[in-house]
Amino acid sequence: MNTSNLPTQYRTERIKKALEKLWCDNLQTACASDDDNYFICGGDSLKAIRLLSAIDREFSVRLNYTDIYEYPTFFELLSHIEAVIAANRGQEEAV
């Protein structure tokens, strides 16, 4: 998903909706709320690897395996992904 040319608010909403789909598919739940903790909702190490792989495919963002432990809630993970996307965009613009 290339969101670099979208206005910030729209880009954030697109990222949130896409992450929610990945999260819910991975955990086999109907929806995600900001406070949902990945591991309390049924996530485990194998599912985490699958989720991180899906995030990489969807957003072209390679997260570290430990990121899911450092940012375990939906909102924390979303914020981290947005920060990584913004940092990557900044690096691309600098080149």
Short mmCIF file of N, CA and C in Angstrom, two decimals:
data_model
loop_
_atom_site.label_atom_id
_atom_site.label_comp_id
_atom_site.label_asym_id
_atom_site.label_seq_id
_atom_site.Cartn_x
_atom_site.Cartn_y
_atom_site.Cartn_z
N MET A 1 0.86 -1.17 0.00
CA MET A 1 0.00 0.00 0.00
C MET A 1 0.90 1.23 0.00
N ASN A 2 0.87 1.98 -1.05
CA ASN A 2 1.64 3.21 -1.12
C ASN A 2 0.75 4.36 -0.67
N THR A 3 1.07 4.91 0.50
CA THR A 3 0.25 5.98 1.06
C THR A 3 0.99 7.30 1.07
N SER A 4 2.14 7.36 0.45
CA SER A 4 3.00 8.54 0.58
C SER A 4 2.39 9.82 0.02
N ASN A 5 1.51 9.73 -0.96
CA ASN A 5 0.94 10.94 -1.56
C ASN A 5 -0.42 11.34 -0.97
N LEU A 6 -0.88 10.61 0.03
CA LEU A 6 -2.17 10.90 0.63
C LEU A 6 -2.04 11.92 1.75
N PRO A 7 -3.08 12.73 1.99
CA PRO A 7 -3.08 13.63 3.15
C PRO A 7 -2.93 12.81 4.43
N THR A 8 -2.30 13.39 5.45
CA THR A 8 -1.97 12.66 6.67
C THR A 8 -3.16 11.97 7.31
N GLN A 9 -4.27 12.66 7.50
CA GLN A 9 -5.43 12.07 8.16
C GLN A 9 -5.97 10.88 7.37
N TYR A 10 -6.06 11.02 6.06
CA TYR A 10 -6.56 9.94 5.22
C TYR A 10 -5.59 8.76 5.23
N ARG A 11 -4.29 9.08 5.18
CA ARG A 11 -3.26 8.04 5.19
C ARG A 11 -3.35 7.25 6.50
N THR A 12 -3.49 7.95 7.62
CA THR A 12 -3.59 7.30 8.92
C THR A 12 -4.80 6.37 8.98
N GLU A 13 -5.93 6.82 8.48
CA GLU A 13 -7.14 5.99 8.49
C GLU A 13 -6.97 4.76 7.60
N ARG A 14 -6.35 4.91 6.45
CA ARG A 14 -6.10 3.77 5.55
C ARG A 14 -5.19 2.74 6.21
N ILE A 15 -4.14 3.23 6.87
CA ILE A 15 -3.21 2.34 7.55
C ILE A 15 -3.94 1.61 8.68
N LYS A 16 -4.74 2.34 9.45
CA LYS A 16 -5.48 1.74 10.57
C LYS A 16 -6.42 0.65 10.08
N LYS A 17 -7.16 0.92 9.02
CA LYS A 17 -8.11 -0.08 8.50
C LYS A 17 -7.38 -1.31 7.97
N ALA A 18 -6.28 -1.09 7.28
CA ALA A 18 -5.52 -2.22 6.74
C ALA A 18 -4.90 -3.05 7.87
N LEU A 19 -4.35 -2.38 8.89
CA LEU A 19 -3.78 -3.11 10.02
C LEU A 19 -4.86 -3.86 10.78
N GLU A 20 -6.02 -3.24 10.94
CA GLU A 20 -7.11 -3.92 11.65
C GLU A 20 -7.50 -5.21 10.92
N LYS A 21 -7.55 -5.17 9.61
CA LYS A 21 -7.87 -6.39 8.85
C LYS A 21 -6.81 -7.46 9.07
N LEU A 22 -5.54 -7.08 9.00
CA LEU A 22 -4.46 -8.04 9.22
C LEU A 22 -4.52 -8.62 10.63
N TRP A 23 -4.71 -7.74 11.60
CA TRP A 23 -4.78 -8.13 13.02
C TRP A 23 -5.94 -9.12 13.23
N CYS A 24 -7.11 -8.76 12.73
CA CYS A 24 -8.30 -9.59 12.93
C CYS A 24 -8.19 -10.92 12.19
N ASP A 25 -7.66 -10.91 10.99
CA ASP A 25 -7.45 -12.16 10.25
C ASP A 25 -6.48 -13.06 11.01
N ASN A 26 -5.41 -12.47 11.53
CA ASN A 26 -4.39 -13.22 12.25
C ASN A 26 -4.94 -13.83 13.53
N LEU A 27 -5.73 -13.07 14.26
CA LEU A 27 -6.27 -13.54 15.54
C LEU A 27 -7.65 -14.18 15.41
N GLN A 28 -8.18 -14.17 14.20
CA GLN A 28 -9.51 -14.72 13.93
C GLN A 28 -10.56 -14.09 14.85
N THR A 29 -10.55 -12.74 14.85
CA THR A 29 -11.53 -11.97 15.61
C THR A 29 -12.28 -11.05 14.65
N ALA A 30 -13.39 -10.52 15.12
CA ALA A 30 -14.22 -9.67 14.27
C ALA A 30 -13.69 -8.25 14.15
N CYS A 31 -13.10 -7.72 15.22
CA CYS A 31 -12.61 -6.35 15.17
C CYS A 31 -11.53 -6.15 16.22
N ALA A 32 -10.87 -5.01 16.13
CA ALA A 32 -9.80 -4.68 17.07
C ALA A 32 -10.08 -3.30 17.66
N SER A 33 -9.79 -3.15 18.94
CA SER A 33 -9.88 -1.82 19.54
C SER A 33 -8.47 -1.38 19.92
N ASP A 34 -8.30 -0.10 20.13
CA ASP A 34 -6.98 0.45 20.39
C ASP A 34 -6.27 -0.21 21.56
N ASP A 35 -7.01 -0.62 22.58
CA ASP A 35 -6.41 -1.18 23.79
C ASP A 35 -6.20 -2.69 23.73
N ASP A 36 -6.62 -3.34 22.66
CA ASP A 36 -6.45 -4.79 22.56
C ASP A 36 -4.98 -5.16 22.58
N ASN A 37 -4.62 -6.07 23.48
CA ASN A 37 -3.26 -6.57 23.57
C ASN A 37 -3.17 -7.83 22.71
N TYR A 38 -2.20 -7.87 21.82
CA TYR A 38 -2.08 -8.97 20.87
C TYR A 38 -2.06 -10.33 21.56
N PHE A 39 -1.30 -10.44 22.63
CA PHE A 39 -1.14 -11.74 23.28
C PHE A 39 -2.34 -12.11 24.14
N ILE A 40 -2.97 -11.15 24.75
CA ILE A 40 -4.19 -11.42 25.53
C ILE A 40 -5.33 -11.83 24.59
N CYS A 41 -5.31 -11.31 23.37
CA CYS A 41 -6.36 -11.63 22.39
C CYS A 41 -6.12 -12.96 21.68
N GLY A 42 -5.06 -13.67 22.06
CA GLY A 42 -4.84 -15.00 21.49
C GLY A 42 -3.60 -15.13 20.63
N GLY A 43 -2.83 -14.06 20.52
CA GLY A 43 -1.61 -14.12 19.72
C GLY A 43 -0.53 -14.93 20.42
N ASP A 44 0.33 -15.54 19.64
CA ASP A 44 1.48 -16.27 20.16
C ASP A 44 2.66 -16.01 19.23
N SER A 45 3.78 -16.62 19.53
CA SER A 45 4.99 -16.31 18.76
C SER A 45 4.85 -16.69 17.28
N LEU A 46 4.23 -17.81 16.98
CA LEU A 46 4.06 -18.22 15.58
C LEU A 46 3.11 -17.28 14.84
N LYS A 47 1.99 -16.94 15.48
CA LYS A 47 1.06 -15.99 14.88
C LYS A 47 1.72 -14.63 14.69
N ALA A 48 2.59 -14.25 15.64
CA ALA A 48 3.28 -12.96 15.54
C ALA A 48 4.16 -12.91 14.30
N ILE A 49 4.86 -13.99 14.01
CA ILE A 49 5.69 -14.04 12.81
C ILE A 49 4.82 -13.88 11.57
N ARG A 50 3.68 -14.53 11.56
CA ARG A 50 2.76 -14.42 10.42
C ARG A 50 2.23 -12.99 10.29
N LEU A 51 1.88 -12.36 11.42
CA LEU A 51 1.39 -10.99 11.38
C LEU A 51 2.46 -10.04 10.87
N LEU A 52 3.68 -10.18 11.36
CA LEU A 52 4.76 -9.30 10.91
C LEU A 52 5.04 -9.48 9.42
N SER A 53 4.93 -10.70 8.94
CA SER A 53 5.10 -10.97 7.51
C SER A 53 3.99 -10.30 6.70
N ALA A 54 2.77 -10.38 7.20
CA ALA A 54 1.63 -9.74 6.52
C ALA A 54 1.78 -8.22 6.52
N ILE A 55 2.28 -7.67 7.63
CA ILE A 55 2.52 -6.22 7.71
C ILE A 55 3.57 -5.81 6.69
N ASP A 56 4.62 -6.61 6.56
CA ASP A 56 5.67 -6.32 5.58
C ASP A 56 5.10 -6.32 4.16
N ARG A 57 4.27 -7.30 3.84
CA ARG A 57 3.67 -7.36 2.51
C ARG A 57 2.72 -6.19 2.26
N GLU A 58 1.92 -5.84 3.25
CA GLU A 58 0.90 -4.80 3.08
C GLU A 58 1.49 -3.40 3.01
N PHE A 59 2.44 -3.11 3.89
CA PHE A 59 2.94 -1.75 4.02
C PHE A 59 4.38 -1.56 3.53
N SER A 60 5.03 -2.64 3.10
CA SER A 60 6.45 -2.59 2.75
C SER A 60 7.26 -2.04 3.93
N VAL A 61 6.93 -2.54 5.11
CA VAL A 61 7.59 -2.13 6.35
C VAL A 61 8.10 -3.39 7.04
N ARG A 62 9.39 -3.46 7.21
CA ARG A 62 9.98 -4.61 7.89
C ARG A 62 10.17 -4.27 9.36
N LEU A 63 9.37 -4.92 10.20
CA LEU A 63 9.47 -4.72 11.64
C LEU A 63 10.33 -5.82 12.24
N ASN A 64 10.93 -5.53 13.38
CA ASN A 64 11.68 -6.54 14.11
C ASN A 64 10.72 -7.46 14.84
N TYR A 65 11.13 -8.70 15.04
CA TYR A 65 10.29 -9.65 15.75
C TYR A 65 9.94 -9.12 17.15
N THR A 66 10.87 -8.44 17.78
CA THR A 66 10.64 -7.93 19.14
C THR A 66 9.64 -6.78 19.18
N ASP A 67 9.35 -6.17 18.04
CA ASP A 67 8.41 -5.03 18.02
C ASP A 67 7.02 -5.43 18.51
N ILE A 68 6.59 -6.63 18.22
CA ILE A 68 5.26 -7.06 18.65
C ILE A 68 5.21 -7.18 20.17
N TYR A 69 6.34 -7.43 20.80
CA TYR A 69 6.41 -7.48 22.26
C TYR A 69 6.55 -6.08 22.85
N GLU A 70 7.26 -5.23 22.14
CA GLU A 70 7.46 -3.86 22.61
C GLU A 70 6.21 -3.00 22.40
N TYR A 71 5.45 -3.30 21.37
CA TYR A 71 4.23 -2.55 21.04
C TYR A 71 3.06 -3.54 20.93
N PRO A 72 2.62 -4.14 22.04
CA PRO A 72 1.66 -5.24 21.96
C PRO A 72 0.20 -4.84 21.75
N THR A 73 -0.15 -3.58 22.02
CA THR A 73 -1.55 -3.21 21.80
C THR A 73 -1.74 -2.76 20.35
N PHE A 74 -2.97 -2.83 19.91
CA PHE A 74 -3.27 -2.43 18.53
C PHE A 74 -2.81 -0.99 18.28
N PHE A 75 -3.13 -0.08 19.19
CA PHE A 75 -2.76 1.32 19.00
C PHE A 75 -1.25 1.52 19.01
N GLU A 76 -0.55 0.84 19.91
CA GLU A 76 0.91 0.97 19.95
C GLU A 76 1.55 0.46 18.67
N LEU A 77 1.07 -0.67 18.18
CA LEU A 77 1.62 -1.22 16.94
C LEU A 77 1.29 -0.32 15.76
N LEU A 78 0.08 0.18 15.71
CA LEU A 78 -0.31 1.12 14.66
C LEU A 78 0.58 2.36 14.67
N SER A 79 0.79 2.93 15.84
CA SER A 79 1.64 4.13 15.96
C SER A 79 3.06 3.83 15.53
N HIS A 80 3.56 2.65 15.88
CA HIS A 80 4.92 2.28 15.49
C HIS A 80 5.03 2.13 13.97
N ILE A 81 4.06 1.48 13.37
CA ILE A 81 4.07 1.32 11.91
C ILE A 81 4.02 2.68 11.23
N GLU A 82 3.17 3.57 11.71
CA GLU A 82 3.09 4.92 11.14
C GLU A 82 4.43 5.64 11.27
N ALA A 83 5.10 5.48 12.40
CA ALA A 83 6.40 6.13 12.61
C ALA A 83 7.45 5.56 11.65
N VAL A 84 7.44 4.26 11.46
CA VAL A 84 8.40 3.63 10.54
C VAL A 84 8.12 4.08 9.10
N ILE A 85 6.85 4.13 8.72
CA ILE A 85 6.50 4.59 7.38
C ILE A 85 6.96 6.03 7.19
N ALA A 86 6.72 6.88 8.18
CA ALA A 86 7.13 8.29 8.08
C ALA A 86 8.65 8.41 7.99
N ALA A 87 9.37 7.61 8.77
CA ALA A 87 10.83 7.64 8.72
C ALA A 87 11.33 7.17 7.36
N ASN A 88 10.73 6.11 6.83
CA ASN A 88 11.12 5.62 5.50
C ASN A 88 10.84 6.67 4.43
N ARG A 89 9.70 7.34 4.55
CA ARG A 89 9.34 8.38 3.59
C ARG A 89 10.35 9.53 3.67
N GLY A 90 10.76 9.88 4.87
CA GLY A 90 11.75 10.94 5.05
C GLY A 90 13.08 10.57 4.43
N GLN A 91 13.47 9.31 4.55
CA GLN A 91 14.72 8.85 3.95
C GLN A 91 14.64 8.89 2.43
N GLU A 92 13.48 8.51 1.88
CA GLU A 92 13.31 8.54 0.43
C GLU A 92 13.37 9.97 -0.10
N GLU A 93 12.78 10.90 0.64
CA GLU A 93 12.77 12.30 0.21
C GLU A 93 14.16 12.91 0.29
N ALA A 94 14.99 12.40 1.20
CA ALA A 94 16.33 12.94 1.37
C ALA A 94 17.27 12.49 0.25
N VAL A 95 16.91 11.42 -0.43
CA VAL A 95 17.78 10.88 -1.49
C VAL A 95 17.61 11.62 -2.77
#
